[in-house]
Coordinates of C-alpha atoms in Angstrom, one line a residue:
X1 CA 0.0 0.0 0.0
X2 CA 1.4 3.4 -1.0
X3 CA 0.8 5.9 1.9
X4 CA 1.3 9.0 -0.3
X5 CA -1.1 7.6 -2.9
X6 CA -3.8 7.0 -0.3
X7 CA -3.3 10.5 1.1
X8 CA -3.5 12.1 -2.4
X9 CA -6.8 10.3 -3.1
X10 CA -8.2 11.5 0.2
X11 CA -7.9 15.1 -0.9
X12 CA -11.5 16.3 -1.3
X13 CA -10.5 19.0 -3.7
X14 CA -9.4 16.4 -6.3
X15 CA -12.2 15.5 -8.7
X16 CA -12.1 11.9 -10.0
X17 CA -10.1 11.7 -13.2
X18 CA -11.2 9.2 -16.0
X19 CA -7.8 9.1 -17.5
X20 CA -6.4 5.6 -17.7
X21 CA -9.8 4.2 -16.6
X22 CA -9.4 1.1 -18.9
X23 CA -6.0 0.3 -17.3
X24 CA -7.6 0.7 -13.8
X25 CA -10.5 -1.6 -14.7
X26 CA -8.2 -4.3 -16.0
X27 CA -5.7 -4.0 -13.1
X28 CA -8.6 -4.0 -10.6
X29 CA -10.1 -7.1 -12.2
X30 CA -6.8 -9.0 -12.0
X31 CA -6.5 -8.0 -8.4
X32 CA -10.1 -9.3 -7.7
X33 CA -9.4 -12.6 -9.5
X34 CA -6.2 -13.1 -7.5
X35 CA -8.2 -12.3 -4.3
X36 CA -10.6 -15.1 -5.2
X37 CA -8.0 -17.7 -6.3
X38 CA -5.7 -17.5 -3.3
X39 CA -8.5 -18.2 -0.7
X40 CA -9.8 -21.0 -3.0
X41 CA -6.4 -22.7 -2.9
X42 CA -6.2 -22.3 0.8
X43 CA -9.8 -23.8 1.2
X44 CA -8.8 -26.9 -0.7
X45 CA -5.8 -27.4 1.5
X46 CA -7.7 -26.6 4.7
X47 CA -10.6 -28.9 3.9
X48 CA -8.3 -31.8 3.7
X49 CA -7.3 -31.4 7.4
X50 CA -10.8 -30.4 8.5
X51 CA -12.3 -33.6 7.1
X52 CA -9.6 -35.7 8.8
X53 CA -10.4 -34.1 12.2
X54 CA -14.2 -33.9 12.0
X55 CA -14.9 -36.9 9.7
X56 CA -17.9 -36.9 7.4
X57 CA -20.6 -36.3 10.1
X58 CA -18.8 -33.2 11.6
X59 CA -17.9 -31.9 8.2
X60 CA -21.6 -32.1 7.2
X61 CA -22.6 -30.0 10.2
X62 CA -19.9 -27.4 9.4
X63 CA -21.1 -27.3 5.8
X64 CA -24.7 -26.7 7.0
X65 CA -23.6 -23.8 9.2
X66 CA -22.0 -22.2 6.2
X67 CA -24.9 -23.0 3.9
X68 CA -27.7 -21.6 6.1
X69 CA -26.6 -17.9 5.9
X70 CA -26.0 -18.3 2.2
X71 CA -29.8 -18.6 1.6
X72 CA -30.1 -15.0 2.8
X73 CA -27.3 -13.3 0.9
X74 CA -29.8 -10.7 -0.3
X75 CA -30.8 -9.6 3.2
X76 CA -28.8 -6.4 2.8
X77 CA -31.3 -5.4 0.1
X78 CA -28.5 -5.1 -2.5
X79 CA -27.0 -2.1 -0.6
X80 CA -23.4 -3.2 -1.5
X81 CA -24.1 -2.6 -5.2
X82 CA -26.3 0.4 -4.6
X83 CA -23.6 2.1 -2.4
X84 CA -21.0 1.5 -5.1
X85 CA -23.2 2.9 -7.9
X86 CA -24.3 6.1 -6.1
X87 CA -21.1 6.8 -4.2
X88 CA -19.1 6.4 -7.4
X89 CA -21.2 9.2 -8.9
X90 CA -20.6 11.4 -5.9
X91 CA -16.8 10.7 -6.2
X92 CA -16.9 11.6 -9.9
X93 CA -18.3 15.0 -8.9
X94 CA -15.6 15.5 -6.3
X95 CA -18.2 15.5 -3.4
X96 CA -16.5 13.3 -0.8
X97 CA -18.9 14.5 1.9
X98 CA -21.9 13.2 0.0
X99 CA -20.0 10.0 -0.8
X100 CA -19.6 9.4 2.9
X101 CA -23.2 10.1 3.6
X102 CA -24.3 7.6 0.9
X103 CA -22.1 4.9 2.4
X104 CA -23.5 5.5 5.9
X105 CA -27.1 5.5 4.6
X106 CA -26.6 2.3 2.7
X107 CA -25.0 0.7 5.8
X108 CA -28.0 1.8 7.9
X109 CA -30.5 0.3 5.4
X110 CA -28.5 -3.0 5.2
X111 CA -28.4 -3.3 9.0
X112 CA -32.2 -2.6 9.4
X113 CA -33.1 -5.3 6.8
X114 CA -30.4 -7.9 7.8
X115 CA -30.7 -7.7 11.6
X116 CA -34.1 -9.4 11.7
X117 CA -32.6 -12.3 9.8
X118 CA -29.7 -12.5 12.2
X119 CA -32.1 -12.3 15.1
X120 CA -34.0 -15.2 13.7
X121 CA -30.8 -17.3 13.5
X122 CA -30.2 -16.6 17.2
X123 CA -33.8 -17.2 18.4
X124 CA -34.5 -20.2 16.3
X125 CA -31.1 -21.8 15.9
X126 CA -32.2 -25.2 17.3
X127 CA -35.3 -25.6 15.1
X128 CA -33.3 -24.4 12.0
X129 CA -30.5 -26.9 12.7
X130 CA -33.0 -29.7 13.4
X131 CA -34.6 -29.0 10.0
X132 CA -31.1 -29.6 8.5
X133 CA -30.9 -32.9 10.3
X134 CA -28.0 -31.9 12.5
X135 CA -27.2 -34.9 14.8
X136 CA -28.2 -34.6 18.4
X137 CA -24.7 -34.9 19.7
X138 CA -23.7 -31.8 17.6
X139 CA -26.8 -29.7 18.2
X140 CA -25.7 -27.7 21.2
X141 CA -22.3 -26.7 19.7
X142 CA -24.0 -26.1 16.3
X143 CA -26.6 -23.8 18.0
X144 CA -23.8 -21.7 19.6
X145 CA -21.8 -21.6 16.3
X146 CA -24.9 -20.4 14.4
X147 CA -25.5 -17.6 16.9
X148 CA -21.9 -16.5 16.5
X149 CA -22.3 -16.9 12.7
X150 CA -25.3 -14.5 12.8
X151 CA -23.0 -11.7 13.9
X152 CA -20.5 -12.6 11.3
X153 CA -23.4 -12.5 8.8
X154 CA -23.9 -8.8 9.7
X155 CA -20.2 -8.1 9.5
X156 CA -20.0 -9.4 6.0
X157 CA -22.7 -7.0 4.8
X158 CA -20.9 -4.0 6.5
X159 CA -17.6 -5.0 4.9
X160 CA -19.2 -5.0 1.4
X161 CA -20.5 -1.5 2.0
X162 CA -17.7 0.2 3.9
X163 CA -15.3 -0.8 1.2
X164 CA -17.2 1.5 -1.3
X165 CA -14.6 4.3 -1.3
X166 CA -12.0 1.8 -2.4
X167 CA -14.2 0.6 -5.2
X168 CA -15.2 4.1 -6.3
X169 CA -11.5 4.9 -6.8
X170 CA -10.9 1.5 -8.4
X171 CA -8.4 0.7 -5.6
X172 CA -9.0 -3.0 -6.0
X173 CA -5.5 -3.7 -4.7
X174 CA -6.4 -2.3 -1.3
X175 CA -9.8 -4.0 -1.3
X176 CA -8.4 -7.4 -2.3
X177 CA -5.6 -7.2 0.2
X178 CA -8.0 -6.7 3.1
X179 CA -10.6 -9.2 1.9
X180 CA -8.2 -11.9 0.9
X181 CA -5.8 -11.7 3.8
X182 CA -8.5 -11.8 6.5
X183 CA -10.4 -14.6 4.6
X184 CA -7.2 -16.7 4.3
X185 CA -6.6 -16.1 8.0
X186 CA -10.0 -17.5 8.9
X187 CA -9.6 -20.5 6.5
X188 CA -6.2 -21.4 7.9
X189 CA -7.4 -21.0 11.5
X190 CA -10.2 -23.5 11.0
X191 CA -8.1 -26.7 11.2
X192 CA -5.9 -25.2 13.9
X193 CA -8.7 -24.5 16.3
X194 CA -10.2 -27.9 15.5
X195 CA -6.8 -29.6 16.3
X196 CA -6.6 -27.7 19.5
X197 CA -10.0 -29.1 20.5
X198 CA -12.3 -26.1 20.2
X199 CA -14.7 -27.8 17.8
X200 CA -17.1 -26.0 15.5
X201 CA -17.7 -23.3 18.0
X202 CA -14.0 -22.5 17.7
X203 CA -14.2 -22.4 13.9
X204 CA -17.2 -20.0 14.1
X205 CA -15.3 -17.8 16.5
X206 CA -12.2 -17.8 14.2
X207 CA -14.3 -16.7 11.3
X208 CA -16.0 -14.0 13.4
X209 CA -12.6 -12.6 14.4
X210 CA -11.4 -12.7 10.7
X211 CA -14.5 -10.8 9.5
X212 CA -14.1 -8.3 12.4
X213 CA -10.5 -7.7 11.3
X214 CA -11.8 -7.3 7.7
X215 CA -14.2 -4.6 8.8
X216 CA -11.6 -2.8 10.8
X217 CA -9.3 -2.8 7.8
X218 CA -11.9 -1.4 5.5
X219 CA -12.9 1.3 8.0
X220 CA -9.3 2.3 8.3
X221 CA -8.5 2.5 4.6
X222 CA -11.9 3.9 3.5
X223 CA -11.8 6.4 6.3
X224 CA -8.4 7.7 5.1
X225 CA -9.5 7.8 1.4
X226 CA -12.5 9.9 2.4
X227 CA -10.4 12.2 4.5
X228 CA -12.3 11.3 7.7
X229 CA -15.7 12.0 6.3
X230 CA -16.7 8.4 6.6
X231 CA -17.0 8.7 10.4
X232 CA -19.6 11.5 10.6
X233 CA -23.0 10.8 12.0
X234 CA -25.4 12.2 9.3
X235 CA -27.1 10.2 6.6
X236 CA -28.4 11.4 3.2
X237 CA -32.2 11.4 3.5
X238 CA -32.6 12.4 -0.1
X239 CA -30.8 9.1 -1.1
X240 CA -33.1 6.9 0.9
X241 CA -35.7 6.4 -1.9
X242 CA -33.1 6.0 -4.7
X243 CA -31.1 3.4 -2.6
X244 CA -34.3 1.5 -1.7
X245 CA -35.6 1.5 -5.2
X246 CA -32.3 0.2 -6.5
X247 CA -32.1 -2.4 -3.8
X248 CA -35.7 -3.7 -4.3
X249 CA -35.1 -4.0 -8.1
X250 CA -31.8 -5.8 -7.5
X251 CA -33.6 -8.3 -5.2
X252 CA -36.3 -8.9 -7.8
X253 CA -33.6 -9.5 -10.5
X254 CA -31.6 -11.8 -8.2
X255 CA -34.6 -13.8 -7.3
X256 CA -35.4 -14.5 -10.9
X257 CA -31.8 -15.2 -11.5
X258 CA -32.0 -18.1 -9.1
X259 CA -34.5 -19.8 -11.4
X260 CA -32.6 -18.9 -14.6
X261 CA -29.3 -20.2 -13.3
X262 CA -30.4 -23.3 -11.5
X263 CA -33.8 -24.2 -12.8
X264 CA -32.6 -26.9 -15.2
X265 CA -30.9 -28.8 -12.4
X266 CA -34.1 -29.4 -10.5
X267 CA -36.0 -30.3 -13.7
X268 CA -33.2 -32.7 -14.8
X269 CA -33.3 -34.5 -11.4
X270 CA -37.1 -34.8 -11.6
X271 CA -36.9 -36.2 -15.2
X272 CA -33.9 -38.5 -14.7
X273 CA -32.1 -39.1 -11.4
X274 CA -29.7 -37.6 -8.9
X275 CA -26.9 -39.6 -10.6
X276 CA -27.5 -37.8 -13.9
X277 CA -27.5 -34.5 -11.9
X278 CA -24.1 -35.4 -10.6
X279 CA -22.8 -35.8 -14.2
X280 CA -24.4 -32.5 -15.2
X281 CA -23.1 -30.7 -12.1
X282 CA -19.6 -31.7 -12.9
X283 CA -20.0 -30.2 -16.4
X284 CA -21.7 -27.0 -15.1
X285 CA -19.2 -26.4 -12.3
X286 CA -16.2 -26.5 -14.7
X287 CA -17.9 -24.4 -17.4
X288 CA -19.1 -21.8 -14.9
X289 CA -15.6 -21.3 -13.5
X290 CA -14.9 -19.3 -16.7
X291 CA -17.2 -16.6 -15.3
X292 CA -14.9 -16.0 -12.4
X293 CA -12.9 -13.4 -14.2
X294 CA -15.9 -11.6 -15.8
X295 CA -17.7 -11.7 -12.5
X296 CA -14.7 -9.9 -11.0
X297 CA -14.7 -7.4 -13.8
X298 CA -18.2 -6.2 -12.7
X299 CA -16.8 -5.0 -9.4
X300 CA -14.5 -2.7 -11.4
X301 CA -16.9 -1.9 -14.3
X302 CA -19.8 -0.8 -12.1
X303 CA -17.9 2.2 -10.4
X304 CA -16.1 3.0 -13.7
X305 CA -19.3 3.1 -15.7
X306 CA -21.1 5.0 -12.9
X307 CA -18.4 7.8 -13.1
X308 CA -19.1 8.2 -16.8
X309 CA -22.8 8.8 -16.6
X310 CA -22.7 12.4 -18.0
X311 CA -23.1 13.7 -21.5
X312 CA -19.6 15.0 -21.8
X313 CA -18.1 11.6 -20.8
X314 CA -20.4 9.6 -23.2
X315 CA -17.6 9.0 -25.7
X316 CA -15.3 7.7 -23.0
X317 CA -18.1 5.4 -21.8
X318 CA -18.6 4.0 -25.3
X319 CA -14.9 3.5 -25.7
X320 CA -14.5 1.6 -22.5
X321 CA -17.6 -0.5 -23.2
X322 CA -16.5 -1.5 -26.7
X323 CA -12.9 -2.2 -25.6
X324 CA -14.2 -4.4 -22.8
X325 CA -16.3 -6.4 -25.3
X326 CA -13.4 -7.0 -27.6
X327 CA -10.9 -7.8 -24.9
X328 CA -13.4 -10.4 -23.5
X329 CA -13.6 -12.0 -27.0
X330 CA -9.8 -11.9 -27.2
X331 CA -9.4 -14.4 -24.4
X332 CA -12.7 -16.3 -24.5
X333 CA -12.3 -18.0 -27.9
X334 CA -8.9 -19.7 -27.3
X335 CA -9.8 -20.5 -23.7
X336 CA -12.9 -22.4 -24.8
X337 CA -11.0 -24.2 -27.6
X338 CA -8.4 -25.3 -25.0
X339 CA -11.2 -26.6 -22.7
X340 CA -12.6 -28.6 -25.6
X341 CA -9.2 -30.3 -25.9
X342 CA -8.8 -31.2 -22.2
X343 CA -12.4 -31.8 -21.2
X344 CA -12.6 -35.6 -21.8
X345 CA -9.2 -36.3 -20.2
X346 CA -10.1 -34.1 -17.3
X347 CA -13.4 -35.7 -16.5
X348 CA -11.8 -39.2 -16.9
X349 CA -8.9 -38.6 -14.7
X350 CA -10.4 -36.3 -12.0
X351 CA -13.4 -38.6 -11.5
X352 CA -11.4 -41.8 -12.0
X353 CA -13.3 -43.5 -9.1
X354 CA -16.4 -43.4 -11.4
X355 CA -15.6 -43.8 -15.1
X356 CA -19.1 -42.8 -16.0
X357 CA -18.2 -39.1 -15.5
X358 CA -15.7 -39.4 -18.4
X359 CA -18.5 -40.7 -20.6
X360 CA -21.5 -38.6 -19.6
X361 CA -20.0 -35.2 -18.6
X362 CA -18.0 -34.0 -21.7
X363 CA -20.9 -33.5 -24.2
X364 CA -23.1 -31.3 -22.0
X365 CA -19.9 -29.5 -21.0
X366 CA -19.2 -28.7 -24.7
X367 CA -22.8 -27.4 -25.1
X368 CA -22.6 -25.3 -21.9
X369 CA -19.4 -23.6 -23.1
X370 CA -21.3 -21.9 -25.9
X371 CA -23.8 -20.4 -23.4
X372 CA -21.1 -19.4 -21.0
X373 CA -19.2 -17.6 -23.7
X374 CA -22.2 -15.4 -24.4
X375 CA -22.9 -15.0 -20.7
X376 CA -19.4 -13.7 -20.1
X377 CA -19.6 -11.1 -22.8
X378 CA -23.0 -10.0 -21.5
X379 CA -21.3 -8.8 -18.3
X380 CA -20.5 -5.6 -20.2
X381 CA -24.1 -4.6 -21.0
X382 CA -25.2 -5.9 -17.6
X383 CA -22.8 -3.6 -15.8
X384 CA -23.7 -0.6 -18.0
X385 CA -27.4 -1.0 -17.2
X386 CA -26.6 -1.4 -13.5
X387 CA -24.5 1.7 -13.6
X388 CA -27.3 3.7 -15.3
X389 CA -29.5 2.8 -12.4
X390 CA -32.0 0.7 -14.4
X391 CA -31.9 -2.5 -12.4
X392 CA -35.7 -2.6 -12.7
X393 CA -35.2 -3.2 -16.4
X394 CA -33.0 -6.2 -15.7
X395 CA -35.5 -7.5 -13.2
X396 CA -38.4 -7.3 -15.7
X397 CA -36.3 -9.1 -18.3
X398 CA -35.3 -11.9 -16.0
X399 CA -38.8 -12.5 -14.8
X400 CA -40.2 -12.5 -18.4
X401 CA -37.6 -15.2 -19.2
X402 CA -38.5 -17.5 -16.3
X403 CA -41.6 -19.2 -17.6
X404 CA -40.5 -19.7 -21.2
X405 CA -37.1 -21.0 -20.0
X406 CA -38.7 -23.5 -17.6
X407 CA -41.1 -24.7 -20.2
X408 CA -38.3 -25.1 -22.8
X409 CA -36.2 -26.9 -20.2
X410 CA -39.0 -29.4 -19.4
X411 CA -39.4 -30.2 -23.1
X412 CA -35.7 -30.5 -23.9
X413 CA -34.8 -32.4 -20.7
X414 CA -37.6 -35.0 -21.1
X415 CA -36.7 -35.4 -24.8
X416 CA -32.8 -35.4 -24.6
X417 CA -32.0 -35.9 -20.9
X418 CA -28.7 -34.3 -19.7
X419 CA -27.9 -33.0 -23.2
X420 CA -31.3 -31.3 -23.3
X421 CA -30.7 -29.6 -20.0
X422 CA -27.4 -28.2 -21.3
X423 CA -29.1 -27.1 -24.5
X424 CA -31.8 -25.2 -22.6
X425 CA -29.4 -23.4 -20.4
X426 CA -27.2 -22.3 -23.3
X427 CA -30.1 -21.2 -25.5
X428 CA -31.4 -19.1 -22.7
X429 CA -28.0 -17.6 -22.1
X430 CA -27.5 -16.7 -25.7
X431 CA -30.9 -15.0 -26.1
X432 CA -30.5 -13.2 -22.7
X433 CA -27.1 -11.8 -23.8
X434 CA -28.5 -10.5 -27.1
X435 CA -31.4 -8.8 -25.4
X436 CA -29.1 -7.2 -22.8
X437 CA -26.9 -5.8 -25.6
X438 CA -30.0 -4.2 -27.2
X439 CA -31.2 -2.9 -23.8
X440 CA -27.8 -1.4 -23.0
X441 CA -27.8 0.5 -26.3
X442 CA -31.1 2.1 -25.5
X443 CA -30.9 2.5 -21.7
X444 CA -27.2 3.2 -21.1
X445 CA -26.5 4.8 -24.5
X446 CA -23.5 2.5 -25.2
X447 CA -23.0 1.2 -28.7
X448 CA -20.5 -0.5 -30.9
X449 CA -20.6 -1.9 -34.5
X450 CA -22.4 -5.2 -34.0
X451 CA -22.0 -6.3 -37.6
X452 CA -18.3 -5.7 -37.6
X453 CA -17.9 -7.4 -34.2
X454 CA -19.9 -10.4 -35.4
X455 CA -17.8 -10.9 -38.5
X456 CA -14.6 -10.7 -36.4
X457 CA -16.0 -13.1 -33.8
X458 CA -17.1 -15.5 -36.5
X459 CA -13.6 -15.4 -38.0
X460 CA -12.0 -16.1 -34.6
X461 CA -14.3 -19.1 -33.9
X462 CA -13.7 -20.4 -37.4
X463 CA -10.0 -20.7 -36.7
X464 CA -10.6 -23.2 -33.9
X465 CA -13.5 -25.0 -35.5
X466 CA -11.4 -27.9 -36.8
X467 CA -10.0 -28.4 -33.2
X468 CA -13.6 -28.4 -31.8
X469 CA -14.8 -30.9 -34.4
X470 CA -11.9 -33.2 -33.8
X471 CA -12.4 -33.0 -30.0
X472 CA -16.0 -34.2 -30.4
X473 CA -15.1 -37.0 -32.8
X474 CA -11.9 -38.1 -31.0
X475 CA -12.0 -36.6 -27.6
X476 CA -9.3 -38.8 -26.0
X477 CA -6.8 -38.5 -28.8
X478 CA -4.5 -35.7 -27.5
X479 CA -1.8 -36.7 -30.0
X480 CA -4.0 -35.1 -32.7
X481 CA -6.1 -32.6 -30.9
X482 CA -3.4 -30.8 -28.9
X483 CA -1.0 -30.1 -31.8
X484 CA -4.0 -28.9 -33.9
X485 CA -5.0 -26.6 -31.1
X486 CA -1.4 -25.2 -30.9
X487 CA -1.4 -24.5 -34.6
X488 CA -4.8 -22.9 -34.4
X489 CA -3.6 -20.8 -31.5
X490 CA -0.6 -19.5 -33.5
X491 CA -2.9 -18.5 -36.4
X492 CA -5.4 -17.0 -34.0
X493 CA -2.7 -14.9 -32.3
X494 CA -1.9 -13.2 -35.6
X495 CA -5.6 -12.8 -36.5
X496 CA -6.5 -11.3 -33.1
X497 CA -3.6 -8.9 -33.1
X498 CA -4.2 -7.6 -36.7
X499 CA -8.0 -7.9 -37.0
X500 CA -9.7 -8.3 -33.6
X501 CA -8.0 -5.5 -31.7
X502 CA -8.1 -1.8 -32.7
X503 CA -4.9 0.2 -33.1
X504 CA -5.4 1.9 -29.8
X505 CA -6.0 -1.4 -28.0
X506 CA -2.8 -2.8 -29.5
X507 CA -0.9 0.2 -28.4
X508 CA -2.5 -0.1 -24.9
X509 CA -1.4 -3.8 -24.6
X510 CA 2.1 -3.0 -25.8
X511 CA 2.4 -0.3 -23.2
X512 CA 1.1 -2.6 -20.5
X513 CA 3.7 -5.3 -21.6
X514 CA 6.5 -2.7 -21.5
X515 CA 5.4 -1.6 -18.0
X516 CA 5.4 -5.2 -16.7
X517 CA 8.7 -6.2 -18.4
X518 CA 10.9 -3.1 -18.6
X519 CA 14.0 -3.4 -20.7
X520 CA 17.2 -3.5 -18.8
X521 CA 19.4 -0.5 -19.3
X522 CA 22.9 -1.1 -20.4
X523 CA 25.8 0.2 -18.2

């Protein structure tokens, strides 16, 4: 952390500059991805020891304690996103006092809506845990752990709101450092407290301490960035209605999203079996991991787009939007081609205890990749619509999609089983992405040449088409598919550099490469 840089950004006389915004978005996204990957690796390592200490029964109880609060992740009424959107606009205007009031107002709303849920966890901990079939010998400790977890539940919401000044300034390095370091500390502490004999209550306490440290870290950094204006006692009464409207619309959109993202899984289980669901889940989990980067981009794009919501900055907004779309295409096409190559060997080796995964999972995985590709690119129009404050438009779109999607899923799943479920999800994702691009052009006034982009995208996909076809026909033959992929990748690299990227984007990438790998000066 650079102390001088933090102090410079806390100067209320400095209006936010949009210079180098693309670089900030990309850097911020990379920091966010890193902040997700590092704890993920620690989780895999920690889980190994936790399972050995708790065994299957105790691990199931711990999993239930983590799962229960996850059902209420929208209890903050979407105030984390609302705070980012409106506070970023205030920062763009150079009004840090108003920015601080917005953060405090959003935090107040989140606590008022989330505290009843936390109170229910405390008052009804035993019935809740009984519903989840927690064994009698674990019930007392699990009840105490859930009560501690209810406070951690509130701390999580506060952390996601208090970090707003960091997001407004696209200081994802600071945000990621605080989030990832405290999260890793909690993950590492779990097997240690179990080994020392403190049980699941000790794990819950360790996670509470980690989240408390996270909140303290965000308060310290965000307070400095706002020049102390975060710690005043006033709220912005004028922002109550906009924040609530934004929050309610987000909840409506997120609720519909649950059906759109997971609806086919329930229908597939009903039409076939839980075993088929296991094969499909393996495909879906691997395919959806591609969205990790684009999901992280939203955290940077939302404040960036929010800062450009003025007429004089519309050109900059359009430029950032179109650049984001092309850069997404730049990495998506070769990545999907590579996954085509390794899918069959991966499912065969990773699930070697059950060879059926290597037979049943690859084909739905191939189909899902098409929908995921469109879904990733759609994060750009999604973020622009969110930044424009039209979450209600997304909520309407998602709810309109629910019934046709579920009907289509029932028909395709009953007709084609696991392949039909994958087809349904991908078809919906493609249609949804196209509609969001149309909505963004009308709502957020962001446009780019669709025909030109479509031709370039088709050309990019055509380069890898022989690799994809060979993978489907001979999925296990890496001696043919891998060399063909490498040749296609070489051709694609030239095509992407000369055709897919604009001159300004090529110059931008070269400057970034020079900054990362500076030439050594000769003595």
